[in-house]
PDB file of C-alpha atoms in Angstrom:
ATOM      1  CA  MET M   1      28.319  43.355  48.325  1.00  0.00           C
ATOM      2  CA  THR M   2      25.480  43.531  49.837  1.00  0.00           C
ATOM      3  CA  ASP M   3      24.983  47.780  49.663  1.00  0.00           C
ATOM      4  CA  VAL M   4      21.468  49.313  48.051  1.00  0.00           C
ATOM      5  CA  LEU M   5      20.801  52.246  46.260  1.00  0.00           C
ATOM      6  CA  ALA M   6      17.358  53.980  47.576  1.00  0.00           C
ATOM      7  CA  VAL M   7      15.363  56.446  46.117  1.00  0.00           C
ATOM      8  CA  PHE M   8      12.434  58.103  49.226  1.00  0.00           C
ATOM      9  CA  ARG M   9       9.786  60.283  49.043  1.00  0.00           C
ATOM     10  CA  VAL M  10       9.559  62.603  52.306  1.00  0.00           C
ATOM     11  CA  GLN M  11       7.708  65.131  53.735  1.00  0.00           C
ATOM     12  CA  HIS M  12       6.601  66.741  56.450  1.00  0.00           C
ATOM     13  CA  PRO M  13       5.374  70.270  57.340  1.00  0.00           C
ATOM     14  CA  ASP M  14       8.703  70.289  60.105  1.00  0.00           C
ATOM     15  CA  LEU M  15      11.014  68.908  57.568  1.00  0.00           C
ATOM     16  CA  GLY M  16      13.923  71.733  57.267  1.00  0.00           C
ATOM     17  CA  LEU M  17      13.070  74.799  54.529  1.00  0.00           C
ATOM     18  CA  THR M  18       9.965  73.144  53.337  1.00  0.00           C
ATOM     19  CA  LYS M  19       7.789  76.457  54.120  1.00  0.00           C
ATOM     20  CA  THR M  20      10.097  78.068  52.194  1.00  0.00           C
ATOM     21  CA  ALA M  21       9.636  75.931  49.831  1.00  0.00           C
ATOM     22  CA  ALA M  22       5.477  76.488  50.030  1.00  0.00           C
ATOM     23  CA  TYR M  23       6.768  80.046  49.779  1.00  0.00           C
ATOM     24  CA  ASP M  24       8.789  79.931  46.538  1.00  0.00           C
ATOM     25  CA  GLU M  25       7.292  77.678  44.598  1.00  0.00           C
ATOM     26  CA  THR M  26      10.276  78.368  41.637  1.00  0.00           C
ATOM     27  CA  ALA M  27      13.099  77.449  43.858  1.00  0.00           C
ATOM     28  CA  THR M  28      14.766  74.231  43.667  1.00  0.00           C
ATOM     29  CA  LEU M  29      16.680  73.528  46.358  1.00  0.00           C
ATOM     30  CA  ARG M  30      19.946  71.069  46.556  1.00  0.00           C
ATOM     31  CA  PRO M  31      22.724  70.965  49.183  1.00  0.00           C
ATOM     32  CA  ILE M  32      26.324  71.206  48.397  1.00  0.00           C
ATOM     33  CA  ARG M  33      27.693  67.628  48.037  1.00  0.00           C
ATOM     34  CA  ASP M  34      29.403  67.018  51.554  1.00  0.00           C
ATOM     35  CA  ALA M  35      27.852  69.476  53.348  1.00  0.00           C
ATOM     36  CA  GLY M  36      24.443  69.171  55.446  1.00  0.00           C
ATOM     37  CA  THR M  37      24.713  65.834  56.343  1.00  0.00           C
ATOM     38  CA  ASP M  38      27.235  66.030  59.421  1.00  0.00           C
ATOM     39  CA  PRO M  39      25.687  65.482  62.260  1.00  0.00           C
ATOM     40  CA  ASP M  40      27.523  67.529  64.444  1.00  0.00           C
ATOM     41  CA  SER M  41      27.169  70.473  61.643  1.00  0.00           C
ATOM     42  CA  ASP M  42      24.829  73.557  62.091  1.00  0.00           C
ATOM     43  CA  ARG M  43      26.761  75.135  59.153  1.00  0.00           C
ATOM     44  CA  TYR M  44      24.331  74.247  55.317  1.00  0.00           C
ATOM     45  CA  LEU M  45      25.170  74.862  52.396  1.00  0.00           C
ATOM     46  CA  TYR M  46      23.001  75.073  49.580  1.00  0.00           C
ATOM     47  CA  SER M  47      22.609  75.858  45.075  1.00  0.00           C
ATOM     48  CA  VAL M  48      19.386  77.428  44.653  1.00  0.00           C
ATOM     49  CA  THR M  49      17.999  78.559  41.667  1.00  0.00           C
ATOM     50  CA  SER M  50      14.372  80.476  41.921  1.00  0.00           C
ATOM     51  CA  GLU M  51      12.666  82.896  40.068  1.00  0.00           C
ATOM     52  CA  ASP M  52      12.518  85.512  42.451  1.00  0.00           C
ATOM     53  CA  PHE M  53      15.479  85.596  45.041  1.00  0.00           C
ATOM     54  CA  ASP M  54      13.642  88.276  47.480  1.00  0.00           C
ATOM     55  CA  ARG M  55      10.793  85.777  47.073  1.00  0.00           C
ATOM     56  CA  PHE M  56      12.811  83.483  48.872  1.00  0.00           C
ATOM     57  CA  GLU M  57      14.551  85.141  51.194  1.00  0.00           C
ATOM     58  CA  ALA M  58      10.760  86.379  52.106  1.00  0.00           C
ATOM     59  CA  GLY M  59      10.410  82.365  52.755  1.00  0.00           C
ATOM     60  CA  LEU M  60      13.678  81.796  54.679  1.00  0.00           C
ATOM     61  CA  GLU M  61      12.310  84.258  56.836  1.00  0.00           C
ATOM     62  CA  ALA M  62       8.486  83.135  57.399  1.00  0.00           C
ATOM     63  CA  ASP M  63       9.957  79.818  57.818  1.00  0.00           C
ATOM     64  CA  PRO M  64      10.537  78.591  61.132  1.00  0.00           C
ATOM     65  CA  THR M  65      13.184  76.060  60.807  1.00  0.00           C
ATOM     66  CA  ILE M  66      15.533  79.034  59.879  1.00  0.00           C
ATOM     67  CA  GLU M  67      17.718  79.811  62.350  1.00  0.00           C
ATOM     68  CA  ARG M  68      19.205  82.433  60.258  1.00  0.00           C
ATOM     69  CA  PHE M  69      21.035  82.188  56.477  1.00  0.00           C
ATOM     70  CA  GLU M  70      23.652  83.975  54.269  1.00  0.00           C
ATOM     71  CA  GLN M  71      23.286  84.358  50.674  1.00  0.00           C
ATOM     72  CA  VAL M  72      26.917  83.752  50.040  1.00  0.00           C
ATOM     73  CA  VAL M  73      27.043  83.844  46.052  1.00  0.00           C
ATOM     74  CA  LEU M  74      25.032  84.905  43.564  1.00  0.00           C
ATOM     75  CA  LEU M  75      25.029  84.393  40.234  1.00  0.00           C
ATOM     76  CA  ALA M  76      22.349  84.736  37.668  1.00  0.00           C
ATOM     77  CA  GLU M  77      19.747  81.715  38.536  1.00  0.00           C
ATOM     78  CA  GLU M  78      21.415  80.461  40.366  1.00  0.00           C
ATOM     79  CA  ALA M  79      22.950  81.071  43.869  1.00  0.00           C
ATOM     80  CA  ILE M  80      24.700  79.931  46.896  1.00  0.00           C
ATOM     81  CA  TYR M  81      22.951  80.042  50.962  1.00  0.00           C
ATOM     82  CA  ALA M  82      24.547  79.618  53.708  1.00  0.00           C
ATOM     83  CA  LEU M  83      21.995  77.861  56.519  1.00  0.00           C
ATOM     84  CA  SER M  84      21.176  77.526  59.961  1.00  0.00           C
ATOM     85  CA  TYR M  85      18.592  75.543  61.625  1.00  0.00           C
ATOM     86  CA  SER M  86      16.219  75.327  64.639  1.00  0.00           C
ATOM     87  CA  ASP M  87      15.220  73.388  67.273  1.00  0.00           C
ATOM     88  CA  ARG M  88      12.219  73.080  65.348  1.00  0.00           C
ATOM     89  CA  ALA M  89      13.317  71.739  61.789  1.00  0.00           C
ATOM     90  CA  VAL M  90      12.544  67.904  61.502  1.00  0.00           C
ATOM     91  CA  LEU M  91      16.703  67.190  59.557  1.00  0.00           C
ATOM     92  CA  PHE M  92      16.104  63.138  58.150  1.00  0.00           C
ATOM     93  CA  SER M  93      19.327  63.716  56.359  1.00  0.00           C
ATOM     94  CA  THR M  94      20.775  63.552  60.302  1.00  0.00           C
ATOM     95  CA  GLU M  95      19.334  60.197  60.145  1.00  0.00           C
ATOM     96  CA  ILE M  96      20.619  59.106  56.901  1.00  0.00           C
ATOM     97  CA  GLY M  97      24.904  59.894  58.176  1.00  0.00           C
ATOM     98  CA  ARG M  98      23.692  57.895  61.241  1.00  0.00           C
ATOM     99  CA  LEU M  99      23.857  54.653  60.258  1.00  0.00           C
ATOM    100  CA  ASN M 100      26.570  54.745  57.781  1.00  0.00           C
ATOM    101  CA  GLY M 101      24.571  55.629  54.965  1.00  0.00           C
ATOM    102  CA  ALA M 102      25.150  58.325  52.532  1.00  0.00           C
ATOM    103  CA  ILE M 103      23.168  61.240  50.243  1.00  0.00           C
ATOM    104  CA  LEU M 104      24.116  60.384  46.725  1.00  0.00           C
ATOM    105  CA  ASP M 105      21.044  63.288  45.201  1.00  0.00           C
ATOM    106  CA  MET M 106      18.638  65.333  46.874  1.00  0.00           C
ATOM    107  CA  GLU M 107      16.123  68.165  45.966  1.00  0.00           C
ATOM    108  CA  ASN M 108      12.988  69.034  46.621  1.00  0.00           C
ATOM    109  CA  GLU M 109       9.198  69.296  44.640  1.00  0.00           C
ATOM    110  CA  GLY M 110       7.440  71.688  45.788  1.00  0.00           C
ATOM    111  CA  THR M 111       6.981  70.837  49.522  1.00  0.00           C
ATOM    112  CA  ALA M 112       8.114  67.319  48.778  1.00  0.00           C
ATOM    113  CA  TRP M 113      12.146  66.104  49.648  1.00  0.00           C
ATOM    114  CA  ILE M 114      13.397  62.965  47.310  1.00  0.00           C
ATOM    115  CA  PHE M 115      16.191  61.393  48.427  1.00  0.00           C
ATOM    116  CA  LYS M 116      18.695  59.462  46.516  1.00  0.00           C
ATOM    117  CA  THR M 117      20.796  57.582  49.236  1.00  0.00           C
ATOM    118  CA  TRP M 118      23.384  55.008  49.500  1.00  0.00           C
ATOM    119  CA  PHE M 119      23.068  52.577  52.508  1.00  0.00           C
ATOM    120  CA  PRO M 120      25.661  49.551  53.456  1.00  0.00           C
ATOM    121  CA  ASP M 121      23.003  47.026  53.405  1.00  0.00           C
ATOM    122  CA  ARG M 122      19.531  46.952  53.090  1.00  0.00           C
ATOM    123  CA  ALA M 123      18.807  46.704  57.296  1.00  0.00           C
ATOM    124  CA  ALA M 124      20.192  50.503  57.563  1.00  0.00           C
ATOM    125  CA  ALA M 125      17.992  51.474  54.768  1.00  0.00           C
ATOM    126  CA  GLN M 126      14.746  49.667  57.349  1.00  0.00           C
ATOM    127  CA  ARG M 127      16.125  51.670  60.190  1.00  0.00           C
ATOM    128  CA  VAL M 128      15.940  55.015  58.610  1.00  0.00           C
ATOM    129  CA  TRP M 129      12.074  53.875  56.817  1.00  0.00           C
ATOM    130  CA  ASP M 130      11.829  52.951  60.814  1.00  0.00           C
ATOM    131  CA  TYR M 131      12.690  56.342  61.739  1.00  0.00           C
ATOM    132  CA  ALA M 132      10.367  57.988  59.364  1.00  0.00           C
ATOM    133  CA  VAL M 133       7.456  56.572  60.442  1.00  0.00           C
ATOM    134  CA  GLU M 134       8.464  57.094  64.390  1.00  0.00           C
ATOM    135  CA  HIS M 135       8.525  60.587  63.703  1.00  0.00           C
ATOM    136  CA  ASP M 136       5.294  61.166  61.326  1.00  0.00           C
ATOM    137  CA  LEU M 137       7.047  61.041  58.642  1.00  0.00           C
ATOM    138  CA  ASP M 138       5.431  61.127  55.470  1.00  0.00           C
ATOM    139  CA  ILE M 139       7.449  58.660  52.941  1.00  0.00           C
ATOM    140  CA  GLU M 140       7.675  56.677  50.440  1.00  0.00           C
ATOM    141  CA  LEU M 141      10.133  54.017  48.560  1.00  0.00           C
ATOM    142  CA  ASP M 142      10.298  55.053  44.911  1.00  0.00           C
ATOM    143  CA  ARG M 143      13.104  51.935  44.528  1.00  0.00           C
ATOM    144  CA  ILE M 144      15.534  50.365  45.952  1.00  0.00           C
ATOM    145  CA  ASN M 145      18.036  48.411  44.068  1.00  0.00           C
ATOM    146  CA  GLU M 146      20.820  45.789  45.673  1.00  0.00           C
ATOM    147  CA  TYR M 147      24.543  45.663  44.588  1.00  0.00           C
ATOM    148  CA  GLY M 148      24.443  50.045  44.474  1.00  0.00           C
ATOM    149  CA  SER M 149      27.744  51.848  44.001  1.00  0.00           C
ATOM    150  CA  ILE M 150      28.171  55.827  45.766  1.00  0.00           C
ATOM    151  CA  VAL M 151      30.688  56.532  42.562  1.00  0.00           C
ATOM    152  CA  GLU M 152      28.777  58.160  39.926  1.00  0.00           C
ATOM    153  CA  ASN M 153      28.403  58.071  36.913  1.00  0.00           C
ATOM    154  CA  GLN M 154      31.892  58.969  34.496  1.00  0.00           C
ATOM    155  CA  TYR M 155      30.190  62.132  33.915  1.00  0.00           C
ATOM    156  CA  GLY M 156      29.257  63.156  37.062  1.00  0.00           C
ATOM    157  CA  LEU M 157      25.707  63.372  36.235  1.00  0.00           C
ATOM    158  CA  THR M 158      23.004  62.753  38.309  1.00  0.00           C
ATOM    159  CA  GLU M 159      20.265  60.429  38.003  1.00  0.00           C
ATOM    160  CA  LYS M 160      17.751  63.222  37.259  1.00  0.00           C
ATOM    161  CA  GLN M 161      19.770  65.205  35.287  1.00  0.00           C
ATOM    162  CA  ARG M 162      20.502  62.283  32.767  1.00  0.00           C
ATOM    163  CA  ASP M 163      17.342  61.570  32.511  1.00  0.00           C
ATOM    164  CA  ALA M 164      16.502  64.984  31.628  1.00  0.00           C
ATOM    165  CA  ILE M 165      19.060  65.625  29.284  1.00  0.00           C
ATOM    166  CA  LEU M 166      18.031  62.475  27.642  1.00  0.00           C
ATOM    167  CA  VAL M 167      14.169  63.330  27.347  1.00  0.00           C
ATOM    168  CA  ALA M 168      15.434  66.121  25.832  1.00  0.00           C
ATOM    169  CA  LEU M 169      16.717  64.846  23.080  1.00  0.00           C
ATOM    170  CA  ASP M 170      14.775  62.123  22.083  1.00  0.00           C
ATOM    171  CA  ALA M 171      12.236  64.978  22.445  1.00  0.00           C
ATOM    172  CA  GLY M 172      14.618  66.813  19.384  1.00  0.00           C
ATOM    173  CA  TYR M 173      14.452  69.901  21.783  1.00  0.00           C
ATOM    174  CA  PHE M 174      18.464  70.303  20.433  1.00  0.00           C
ATOM    175  CA  ASP M 175      17.473  70.148  17.244  1.00  0.00           C
ATOM    176  CA  GLU M 176      17.700  73.489  14.989  1.00  0.00           C
ATOM    177  CA  PRO M 177      15.144  74.183  14.523  1.00  0.00           C
ATOM    178  CA  ARG M 178      13.506  72.808  18.050  1.00  0.00           C
ATOM    179  CA  GLY M 179      11.148  70.310  17.362  1.00  0.00           C
ATOM    180  CA  ALA M 180      10.059  70.909  20.999  1.00  0.00           C
ATOM    181  CA  THR M 181       9.621  73.461  24.214  1.00  0.00           C
ATOM    182  CA  LEU M 182      10.959  73.877  28.010  1.00  0.00           C
ATOM    183  CA  GLY M 183       7.563  73.676  28.398  1.00  0.00           C
ATOM    184  CA  GLU M 184       6.873  70.250  26.305  1.00  0.00           C
ATOM    185  CA  VAL M 185      10.080  68.654  28.172  1.00  0.00           C
ATOM    186  CA  ALA M 186       9.261  69.428  31.440  1.00  0.00           C
ATOM    187  CA  GLN M 187       5.093  67.465  31.166  1.00  0.00           C
ATOM    188  CA  ALA M 188       7.686  64.596  29.725  1.00  0.00           C
ATOM    189  CA  LEU M 189       9.370  64.170  32.979  1.00  0.00           C
ATOM    190  CA  GLY M 190       6.555  65.320  35.115  1.00  0.00           C
ATOM    191  CA  ILE M 191       7.776  68.396  36.591  1.00  0.00           C
ATOM    192  CA  SER M 192       7.594  72.140  36.570  1.00  0.00           C
ATOM    193  CA  GLN M 193       9.632  74.182  33.742  1.00  0.00           C
ATOM    194  CA  PRO M 194      11.786  75.804  36.058  1.00  0.00           C
ATOM    195  CA  ALA M 195      12.576  72.491  37.422  1.00  0.00           C
ATOM    196  CA  ALA M 196      13.263  71.602  33.492  1.00  0.00           C
ATOM    197  CA  SER M 197      15.013  74.221  33.225  1.00  0.00           C
ATOM    198  CA  GLY M 198      17.585  73.894  35.945  1.00  0.00           C
ATOM    199  CA  LEU M 199      17.844  70.066  35.416  1.00  0.00           C
ATOM    200  CA  LEU M 200      18.868  70.635  32.146  1.00  0.00           C
ATOM    201  CA  ARG M 201      21.052  73.631  32.535  1.00  0.00           C
ATOM    202  CA  ARG M 202      23.419  71.746  35.667  1.00  0.00           C
ATOM    203  CA  GLY M 203      23.882  68.260  33.320  1.00  0.00           C
ATOM    204  CA  ILE M 204      24.675  69.922  30.723  1.00  0.00           C
ATOM    205  CA  LYS M 205      27.524  72.261  32.601  1.00  0.00           C
ATOM    206  CA  ARG M 206      28.898  68.381  34.080  1.00  0.00           C
ATOM    207  CA  LEU M 207      29.183  67.075  31.010  1.00  0.00           C
ATOM    208  CA  ALA M 208      31.014  70.040  29.626  1.00  0.00           C
ATOM    209  CA  LEU M 209      33.317  69.687  32.802  1.00  0.00           C
ATOM    210  CA  SER M 210      33.910  66.182  32.858  1.00  0.00           C
ATOM    211  CA  THR M 211      34.685  66.375  28.607  1.00  0.00           C
ATOM    212  CA  VAL M 212      35.375  69.715  26.491  1.00  0.00           C
ATOM    213  CA  ALA M 213      37.206  71.455  29.988  1.00  0.00           C
ATOM    214  CA  GLU M 214      38.512  68.214  31.325  1.00  0.00           C
ATOM    215  CA  GLY M 215      41.890  69.341  32.271  1.00  0.00           C
ATOM    216  CA  ASP M 216      41.581  73.493  32.182  1.00  0.00           C
ATOM    217  CA  GLU M 217      41.963  75.263  34.911  1.00  0.00           C
TER     218      GLU M 217
END
């Protein structure tokens, strides 16, 4: 096997949704799996957490990379949005798909975008890097592992969700009484408190669905 897992950190003012993320600093955006990586699609689905969805939508309205948007589902702290990009938007994700790669996880950290990707070989990962450089994208390679696997772990957790849960567990966040606050967990992870809350909430939900709720309708 020669396949690789690579984690890229990418920034550019015209990357899709970047100005929205800057407008609403509490927002965390993640594409719905298998949506948003098809080069021929003009409709992208995102899961969004935000402290103020009115502010988030104001950011969408002001974002020149967004042609139109629709709120599909609204839950207590999470919403699903369908988005269409304008011609101005730079879509790094579509280049990954064109090179036979796959996005295993994608999430914003402020105005930066973290792409956890799989490629059939190191050469394909290099071509994605070259594409970013040629188009003046600010790109960093956080890590690359050869002989990676495109399959998630047995509980369906992303690497970030797993890390967040382990850090919270070690800090005593789940103890009674709690040995650490959410803010302290966020500080240990090096992310904002809303981002830490989202990672823990989604991670625990995935654990529940793959364990105690497995087999239930």
